[in-house]
């Protein structure tokens, strides 16, 4: 599709790691989109109308010319394929498979450990559960080790091409390094901390940061 009839809409909040992944894909493609605020943790609960967009009550949800989607990796792939702009997925089967593997690993083993068990626990709990943090750090270390071992030579995870794997990893690791435990662990993987410094400098990352 060369362009679009209407602006795509993303429902979500700027504090959300997954919303940020989708926004980074939209920004890297240079797409004009609307972010409709949806606070999933609002005191009044999730508005009933939103469950039509996301039956599990998570963010983000996406809509484009009447086409509705939820699940961030599906949204990011659609954004890459349906719009003009730089390709964010490798063309070859193995590169695409690696990208899917990295995204799947981050969803299954990275997000909860890095974001909730380490960063949120440390930042938001009056009495953080140290055993949960230690467990989260163990998982995070494995995730970083695997990322390091899969990383191809070049600026990005898969080499010279910035891909959806980078855009999936950046907000998760960005949340993890809000706390000293996360920063210290990342610093032990120099290839990954160099990569993080590079992705964190991209406008798609800086524009989507949660205001202080
Ligand atoms: N599998 C979903 C996960 C989305 C997700 O967990 N979003 C978080 C915000 S970063 C959320 O909505 N959390 C609300 C909750 O856990 O109740 C996706 O890929 O979009």
PDB file of C-alpha atoms and ligand atoms in Angstrom:
ATOM      1  CA  UNK A   1       0.000   0.000   0.000  1.00  0.00           C
ATOM      2  CA  UNK A   2       1.574   3.290  -1.002  1.00  0.00           C
ATOM      3  CA  UNK A   3      -0.077   5.339   1.713  1.00  0.00           C
ATOM      4  CA  UNK A   4      -3.352   5.378   3.565  1.00  0.00           C
ATOM      5  CA  UNK A   5      -6.764   6.933   3.368  1.00  0.00           C
ATOM      6  CA  UNK A   6      -6.902   7.866   7.023  1.00  0.00           C
ATOM      7  CA  UNK A   7      -4.386   8.350   9.786  1.00  0.00           C
ATOM      8  CA  UNK A   8      -3.750   5.150  11.712  1.00  0.00           C
ATOM      9  CA  UNK A   9      -4.825   5.278  15.329  1.00  0.00           C
ATOM     10  CA  UNK A  10      -2.995   3.757  18.264  1.00  0.00           C
ATOM     11  CA  UNK A  11      -4.748   3.432  21.620  1.00  0.00           C
ATOM     12  CA  UNK A  12      -2.445   3.507  24.599  1.00  0.00           C
ATOM     13  CA  UNK A  13      -0.398   5.431  27.115  1.00  0.00           C
ATOM     14  CA  UNK A  14       3.088   6.863  26.962  1.00  0.00           C
ATOM     15  CA  UNK A  15       4.198   4.875  30.036  1.00  0.00           C
ATOM     16  CA  UNK A  16       3.681   1.570  28.220  1.00  0.00           C
ATOM     17  CA  UNK A  17       6.614  -0.387  26.863  1.00  0.00           C
ATOM     18  CA  UNK A  18       4.440  -2.125  24.258  1.00  0.00           C
ATOM     19  CA  UNK A  19       2.816   1.105  23.098  1.00  0.00           C
ATOM     20  CA  UNK A  20       6.309   2.539  22.677  1.00  0.00           C
ATOM     21  CA  UNK A  21       7.357  -0.404  20.485  1.00  0.00           C
ATOM     22  CA  UNK A  22       4.405   0.231  18.145  1.00  0.00           C
ATOM     23  CA  UNK A  23       5.074   3.983  18.171  1.00  0.00           C
ATOM     24  CA  UNK A  24       8.737   3.439  17.303  1.00  0.00           C
ATOM     25  CA  UNK A  25       7.684   1.376  14.272  1.00  0.00           C
ATOM     26  CA  UNK A  26       5.268   4.133  13.179  1.00  0.00           C
ATOM     27  CA  UNK A  27       7.924   6.803  13.684  1.00  0.00           C
ATOM     28  CA  UNK A  28      10.678   4.874  11.900  1.00  0.00           C
ATOM     29  CA  UNK A  29       8.325   4.536   8.905  1.00  0.00           C
ATOM     30  CA  UNK A  30       7.587   8.277   9.061  1.00  0.00           C
ATOM     31  CA  UNK A  31       3.838   7.703   9.480  1.00  0.00           C
ATOM     32  CA  UNK A  32       1.525  10.393  10.767  1.00  0.00           C
ATOM     33  CA  UNK A  33      -0.622   8.677  13.422  1.00  0.00           C
ATOM     34  CA  UNK A  34      -2.942   9.569  16.245  1.00  0.00           C
ATOM     35  CA  UNK A  35      -2.260   8.371  19.789  1.00  0.00           C
ATOM     36  CA  UNK A  36      -5.592   8.060  21.612  1.00  0.00           C
ATOM     37  CA  UNK A  37      -4.890   8.108  25.350  1.00  0.00           C
ATOM     38  CA  UNK A  38      -5.965   4.946  27.124  1.00  0.00           C
ATOM     39  CA  UNK A  39      -4.864   4.488  30.728  1.00  0.00           C
ATOM     40  CA  UNK A  40      -5.112   0.810  31.429  1.00  0.00           C
ATOM     41  CA  UNK A  41      -4.463   1.348  35.140  1.00  0.00           C
ATOM     42  CA  UNK A  42      -7.041   4.158  35.588  1.00  0.00           C
ATOM     43  CA  UNK A  43      -8.874   4.114  38.923  1.00  0.00           C
ATOM     44  CA  UNK A  44     -12.222   3.783  37.092  1.00  0.00           C
ATOM     45  CA  UNK A  45     -10.993   0.714  35.227  1.00  0.00           C
ATOM     46  CA  UNK A  46     -10.846   0.042  31.503  1.00  0.00           C
ATOM     47  CA  UNK A  47     -13.653   1.758  29.547  1.00  0.00           C
ATOM     48  CA  UNK A  48     -16.146  -0.807  28.189  1.00  0.00           C
ATOM     49  CA  UNK A  49     -15.793   0.510  24.607  1.00  0.00           C
ATOM     50  CA  UNK A  50     -12.079  -0.324  24.638  1.00  0.00           C
ATOM     51  CA  UNK A  51     -12.759  -4.044  25.075  1.00  0.00           C
ATOM     52  CA  UNK A  52     -14.136  -3.938  21.516  1.00  0.00           C
ATOM     53  CA  UNK A  53     -10.598  -3.044  20.451  1.00  0.00           C
ATOM     54  CA  UNK A  54      -8.731  -5.287  22.858  1.00  0.00           C
ATOM     55  CA  UNK A  55     -10.813  -8.020  24.509  1.00  0.00           C
ATOM     56  CA  UNK A  56      -8.007  -8.714  27.011  1.00  0.00           C
ATOM     57  CA  UNK A  57      -7.834  -5.082  28.094  1.00  0.00           C
ATOM     58  CA  UNK A  58      -4.184  -4.474  27.292  1.00  0.00           C
ATOM     59  CA  UNK A  59      -2.488  -1.686  25.384  1.00  0.00           C
ATOM     60  CA  UNK A  60      -1.813  -0.973  22.569  1.00  0.00           C
ATOM     61  CA  UNK A  61      -4.646  -1.510  20.105  1.00  0.00           C
ATOM     62  CA  UNK A  62      -4.460  -0.220  16.554  1.00  0.00           C
ATOM     63  CA  UNK A  63      -6.886   0.793  13.808  1.00  0.00           C
ATOM     64  CA  UNK A  64      -6.336   1.752  10.196  1.00  0.00           C
ATOM     65  CA  UNK A  65      -9.167   2.415   7.727  1.00  0.00           C
ATOM     66  CA  UNK A  66     -11.485   0.183   9.789  1.00  0.00           C
ATOM     67  CA  UNK A  67      -8.880  -2.600  10.131  1.00  0.00           C
ATOM     68  CA  UNK A  68      -8.388  -3.361  13.824  1.00  0.00           C
ATOM     69  CA  UNK A  69      -5.455  -5.166  15.368  1.00  0.00           C
ATOM     70  CA  UNK A  70      -4.036  -5.932  18.771  1.00  0.00           C
ATOM     71  CA  UNK A  71      -0.747  -7.658  19.744  1.00  0.00           C
ATOM     72  CA  UNK A  72       2.218  -5.400  19.296  1.00  0.00           C
ATOM     73  CA  UNK A  73       4.286  -7.616  17.025  1.00  0.00           C
ATOM     74  CA  UNK A  74       1.322  -7.996  14.620  1.00  0.00           C
ATOM     75  CA  UNK A  75       0.823  -4.218  14.674  1.00  0.00           C
ATOM     76  CA  UNK A  76       4.510  -3.554  13.993  1.00  0.00           C
ATOM     77  CA  UNK A  77       4.599  -6.026  11.097  1.00  0.00           C
ATOM     78  CA  UNK A  78       1.470  -4.512   9.570  1.00  0.00           C
ATOM     79  CA  UNK A  79       2.888  -1.008   9.922  1.00  0.00           C
ATOM     80  CA  UNK A  80       6.057  -2.109   8.167  1.00  0.00           C
ATOM     81  CA  UNK A  81       4.275  -3.892   5.330  1.00  0.00           C
ATOM     82  CA  UNK A  82       1.286  -1.609   4.704  1.00  0.00           C
ATOM     83  CA  UNK A  83       3.127   1.705   4.469  1.00  0.00           C
ATOM     84  CA  UNK A  84       5.946   3.269   2.528  1.00  0.00           C
ATOM     85  CA  UNK A  85       9.210   3.956   4.289  1.00  0.00           C
ATOM     86  CA  UNK A  86      12.344   1.998   5.133  1.00  0.00           C
ATOM     87  CA  UNK A  87      11.832  -1.774   5.388  1.00  0.00           C
ATOM     88  CA  UNK A  88      12.004  -2.911   9.014  1.00  0.00           C
ATOM     89  CA  UNK A  89      12.166  -6.649   8.350  1.00  0.00           C
ATOM     90  CA  UNK A  90      14.939  -8.655   6.713  1.00  0.00           C
ATOM     91  CA  UNK A  91      14.119 -10.076   3.300  1.00  0.00           C
ATOM     92  CA  UNK A  92      15.793 -13.430   3.778  1.00  0.00           C
ATOM     93  CA  UNK A  93      14.178 -16.336   5.593  1.00  0.00           C
ATOM     94  CA  UNK A  94      16.887 -16.720   8.228  1.00  0.00           C
ATOM     95  CA  UNK A  95      17.043 -13.025   9.058  1.00  0.00           C
ATOM     96  CA  UNK A  96      13.246 -12.945   9.384  1.00  0.00           C
ATOM     97  CA  UNK A  97      13.294 -16.048  11.557  1.00  0.00           C
ATOM     98  CA  UNK A  98      15.944 -14.507  13.843  1.00  0.00           C
ATOM     99  CA  UNK A  99      13.878 -11.361  14.111  1.00  0.00           C
ATOM    100  CA  UNK A 100      10.823 -13.428  15.112  1.00  0.00           C
ATOM    101  CA  UNK A 101      12.922 -15.420  17.572  1.00  0.00           C
ATOM    102  CA  UNK A 102      14.236 -12.278  19.282  1.00  0.00           C
ATOM    103  CA  UNK A 103      10.755 -10.734  19.503  1.00  0.00           C
ATOM    104  CA  UNK A 104       9.272 -13.983  20.826  1.00  0.00           C
ATOM    105  CA  UNK A 105      12.045 -14.348  23.403  1.00  0.00           C
ATOM    106  CA  UNK A 106      11.609 -10.777  24.626  1.00  0.00           C
ATOM    107  CA  UNK A 107       7.848 -11.285  24.986  1.00  0.00           C
ATOM    108  CA  UNK A 108       8.137 -14.664  26.697  1.00  0.00           C
ATOM    109  CA  UNK A 109      11.173 -14.192  28.953  1.00  0.00           C
ATOM    110  CA  UNK A 110      12.335 -10.573  28.845  1.00  0.00           C
ATOM    111  CA  UNK A 111       9.386  -8.258  29.433  1.00  0.00           C
ATOM    112  CA  UNK A 112       8.083  -9.603  32.759  1.00  0.00           C
ATOM    113  CA  UNK A 113      11.553 -10.163  34.232  1.00  0.00           C
ATOM    114  CA  UNK A 114      13.129  -6.880  33.149  1.00  0.00           C
ATOM    115  CA  UNK A 115      10.185  -4.501  33.389  1.00  0.00           C
ATOM    116  CA  UNK A 116       8.014  -5.850  36.216  1.00  0.00           C
ATOM    117  CA  UNK A 117      10.199  -8.070  38.387  1.00  0.00           C
ATOM    118  CA  UNK A 118      13.208  -5.740  38.385  1.00  0.00           C
ATOM    119  CA  UNK A 119      12.315  -2.181  37.357  1.00  0.00           C
ATOM    120  CA  UNK A 120       8.727  -1.772  38.579  1.00  0.00           C
ATOM    121  CA  UNK A 121       9.462  -3.727  41.747  1.00  0.00           C
ATOM    122  CA  UNK A 122      12.442  -1.468  42.541  1.00  0.00           C
ATOM    123  CA  UNK A 123      10.811   1.810  41.467  1.00  0.00           C
ATOM    124  CA  UNK A 124       7.308   1.453  42.815  1.00  0.00           C
ATOM    125  CA  UNK A 125       7.306  -0.822  45.824  1.00  0.00           C
ATOM    126  CA  UNK A 126       7.905   0.563  49.274  1.00  0.00           C
ATOM    127  CA  UNK A 127       9.408  -2.775  50.322  1.00  0.00           C
ATOM    128  CA  UNK A 128      10.658  -4.438  47.126  1.00  0.00           C
ATOM    129  CA  UNK A 129      10.713  -8.219  47.149  1.00  0.00           C
ATOM    130  CA  UNK A 130      14.441  -8.927  46.790  1.00  0.00           C
ATOM    131  CA  UNK A 131      13.968 -12.569  45.779  1.00  0.00           C
ATOM    132  CA  UNK A 132      11.708 -11.496  42.892  1.00  0.00           C
ATOM    133  CA  UNK A 133      14.314  -8.944  41.768  1.00  0.00           C
ATOM    134  CA  UNK A 134      17.116 -11.524  41.989  1.00  0.00           C
ATOM    135  CA  UNK A 135      15.077 -13.970  39.925  1.00  0.00           C
ATOM    136  CA  UNK A 136      14.249 -11.238  37.402  1.00  0.00           C
ATOM    137  CA  UNK A 137      17.932 -10.358  37.108  1.00  0.00           C
ATOM    138  CA  UNK A 138      18.817 -14.000  36.463  1.00  0.00           C
ATOM    139  CA  UNK A 139      16.298 -14.137  33.619  1.00  0.00           C
ATOM    140  CA  UNK A 140      17.451 -10.752  32.335  1.00  0.00           C
ATOM    141  CA  UNK A 141      21.047 -11.973  32.270  1.00  0.00           C
ATOM    142  CA  UNK A 142      20.051 -14.952  30.117  1.00  0.00           C
ATOM    143  CA  UNK A 143      18.088 -12.681  27.783  1.00  0.00           C
ATOM    144  CA  UNK A 144      21.092 -10.346  27.390  1.00  0.00           C
ATOM    145  CA  UNK A 145      23.463 -13.287  26.890  1.00  0.00           C
ATOM    146  CA  UNK A 146      21.250 -14.696  24.149  1.00  0.00           C
ATOM    147  CA  UNK A 147      20.849 -11.297  22.492  1.00  0.00           C
ATOM    148  CA  UNK A 148      24.621 -10.916  22.530  1.00  0.00           C
ATOM    149  CA  UNK A 149      25.113 -14.362  21.041  1.00  0.00           C
ATOM    150  CA  UNK A 150      22.545 -13.751  18.282  1.00  0.00           C
ATOM    151  CA  UNK A 151      23.735 -10.234  17.492  1.00  0.00           C
ATOM    152  CA  UNK A 152      25.199  -9.931  14.041  1.00  0.00           C
ATOM    153  CA  UNK A 153      28.157  -7.639  13.411  1.00  0.00           C
ATOM    154  CA  UNK A 154      27.003  -4.103  12.631  1.00  0.00           C
ATOM    155  CA  UNK A 155      25.096  -1.323  14.374  1.00  0.00           C
ATOM    156  CA  UNK A 156      21.837  -3.223  14.892  1.00  0.00           C
ATOM    157  CA  UNK A 157      20.850  -6.608  16.273  1.00  0.00           C
ATOM    158  CA  UNK A 158      20.642  -8.130  12.811  1.00  0.00           C
ATOM    159  CA  UNK A 159      23.534  -6.222  11.280  1.00  0.00           C
ATOM    160  CA  UNK A 160      23.256  -3.169   9.063  1.00  0.00           C
ATOM    161  CA  UNK A 161      19.464  -3.096   8.851  1.00  0.00           C
ATOM    162  CA  UNK A 162      17.444  -1.624  11.700  1.00  0.00           C
ATOM    163  CA  UNK A 163      14.603  -4.107  12.236  1.00  0.00           C
ATOM    164  CA  UNK A 164      11.545  -4.736  14.364  1.00  0.00           C
ATOM    165  CA  UNK A 165      13.826  -6.781  16.653  1.00  0.00           C
ATOM    166  CA  UNK A 166      15.666  -3.567  17.636  1.00  0.00           C
ATOM    167  CA  UNK A 167      12.394  -1.707  18.095  1.00  0.00           C
ATOM    168  CA  UNK A 168      11.016  -4.477  20.314  1.00  0.00           C
ATOM    169  CA  UNK A 169      14.118  -4.675  22.472  1.00  0.00           C
ATOM    170  CA  UNK A 170      14.729  -0.940  22.957  1.00  0.00           C
ATOM    171  CA  UNK A 171      11.696   0.005  25.105  1.00  0.00           C
ATOM    172  CA  UNK A 172      12.025  -3.137  27.257  1.00  0.00           C
ATOM    173  CA  UNK A 173      15.714  -2.514  27.916  1.00  0.00           C
ATOM    174  CA  UNK A 174      14.982   1.223  28.233  1.00  0.00           C
ATOM    175  CA  UNK A 175      12.656   0.446  31.148  1.00  0.00           C
ATOM    176  CA  UNK A 176      15.126  -2.011  32.695  1.00  0.00           C
ATOM    177  CA  UNK A 177      17.902   0.601  32.814  1.00  0.00           C
ATOM    178  CA  UNK A 178      15.749   3.050  34.766  1.00  0.00           C
ATOM    179  CA  UNK A 179      17.133   1.222  37.821  1.00  0.00           C
ATOM    180  CA  UNK A 180      20.742   0.717  38.903  1.00  0.00           C
ATOM    181  CA  UNK A 181      20.399  -3.107  38.891  1.00  0.00           C
ATOM    182  CA  UNK A 182      19.441  -2.925  35.198  1.00  0.00           C
ATOM    183  CA  UNK A 183      22.180  -0.448  34.289  1.00  0.00           C
ATOM    184  CA  UNK A 184      24.832  -2.529  36.059  1.00  0.00           C
ATOM    185  CA  UNK A 185      23.770  -5.732  34.321  1.00  0.00           C
ATOM    186  CA  UNK A 186      23.604  -4.123  30.875  1.00  0.00           C
ATOM    187  CA  UNK A 187      27.093  -2.632  31.376  1.00  0.00           C
ATOM    188  CA  UNK A 188      28.469  -6.175  31.672  1.00  0.00           C
ATOM    189  CA  UNK A 189      27.462  -6.813  28.021  1.00  0.00           C
ATOM    190  CA  UNK A 190      29.440  -4.182  26.169  1.00  0.00           C
ATOM    191  CA  UNK A 191      28.079  -5.124  22.730  1.00  0.00           C
ATOM    192  CA  UNK A 192      24.574  -4.673  24.072  1.00  0.00           C
ATOM    193  CA  UNK A 193      25.292  -1.431  25.909  1.00  0.00           C
ATOM    194  CA  UNK A 194      26.841   0.043  22.736  1.00  0.00           C
ATOM    195  CA  UNK A 195      23.751  -1.084  20.811  1.00  0.00           C
ATOM    196  CA  UNK A 196      21.489   0.459  23.468  1.00  0.00           C
ATOM    197  CA  UNK A 197      23.326   3.809  23.330  1.00  0.00           C
ATOM    198  CA  UNK A 198      22.848   3.792  19.549  1.00  0.00           C
ATOM    199  CA  UNK A 199      19.127   2.975  19.544  1.00  0.00           C
ATOM    200  CA  UNK A 200      18.436   5.297  22.481  1.00  0.00           C
ATOM    201  CA  UNK A 201      19.782   8.196  20.386  1.00  0.00           C
ATOM    202  CA  UNK A 202      17.276   7.649  17.551  1.00  0.00           C
ATOM    203  CA  UNK A 203      14.472  10.201  17.249  1.00  0.00           C
ATOM    204  CA  UNK A 204      11.905   7.362  17.313  1.00  0.00           C
ATOM    205  CA  UNK A 205      13.146   6.550  20.830  1.00  0.00           C
ATOM    206  CA  UNK A 206      13.605  10.083  22.153  1.00  0.00           C
ATOM    207  CA  UNK A 207      10.229  11.294  20.759  1.00  0.00           C
ATOM    208  CA  UNK A 208       8.389   8.458  22.460  1.00  0.00           C
ATOM    209  CA  UNK A 209       9.927   8.889  25.912  1.00  0.00           C
ATOM    210  CA  UNK A 210       7.498   9.384  28.768  1.00  0.00           C
ATOM    211  CA  UNK A 211       7.696  13.026  29.894  1.00  0.00           C
ATOM    212  CA  UNK A 212       9.112  13.405  33.438  1.00  0.00           C
TER     213      UNK A 212
HETATM  214  N1  LIG B   1       0.880  -9.301  24.274  1.00  0.00           N
HETATM  215  C1  LIG B   1       0.542  -7.911  24.351  1.00  0.00           C
HETATM  216  C2  LIG B   1       1.082  -7.347  25.648  1.00  0.00           C
HETATM  217  C3  LIG B   1       0.656  -5.909  25.877  1.00  0.00           C
HETATM  218  C4  LIG B   1       0.821  -5.523  27.341  1.00  0.00           C
HETATM  219  O1  LIG B   1       1.045  -6.363  28.234  1.00  0.00           O
HETATM  220  N2  LIG B   1       0.693  -4.229  27.597  1.00  0.00           N
HETATM  221  C5  LIG B   1       0.769  -3.764  28.974  1.00  0.00           C
HETATM  222  C6  LIG B   1       1.320  -2.341  29.024  1.00  0.00           C
HETATM  223  S1  LIG B   1       3.023  -2.302  28.556  1.00  0.00           S
HETATM  224  C7  LIG B   1      -0.623  -3.722  29.554  1.00  0.00           C
HETATM  225  O2  LIG B   1      -1.576  -3.396  28.871  1.00  0.00           O
HETATM  226  N3  LIG B   1      -0.740  -4.073  30.822  1.00  0.00           N
HETATM  227  C8  LIG B   1      -1.988  -4.047  31.496  1.00  0.00           C
HETATM  228  C9  LIG B   1      -2.175  -5.235  32.410  1.00  0.00           C
HETATM  229  O3  LIG B   1      -1.242  -6.020  32.547  1.00  0.00           O
HETATM  230  O4  LIG B   1      -3.276  -5.342  32.951  1.00  0.00           O
HETATM  231  C10 LIG B   1       1.091  -7.161  23.127  1.00  0.00           C
HETATM  232  O5  LIG B   1       2.042  -7.668  22.514  1.00  0.00           O
HETATM  233  O6  LIG B   1       0.571  -6.093  22.760  1.00  0.00           O
END
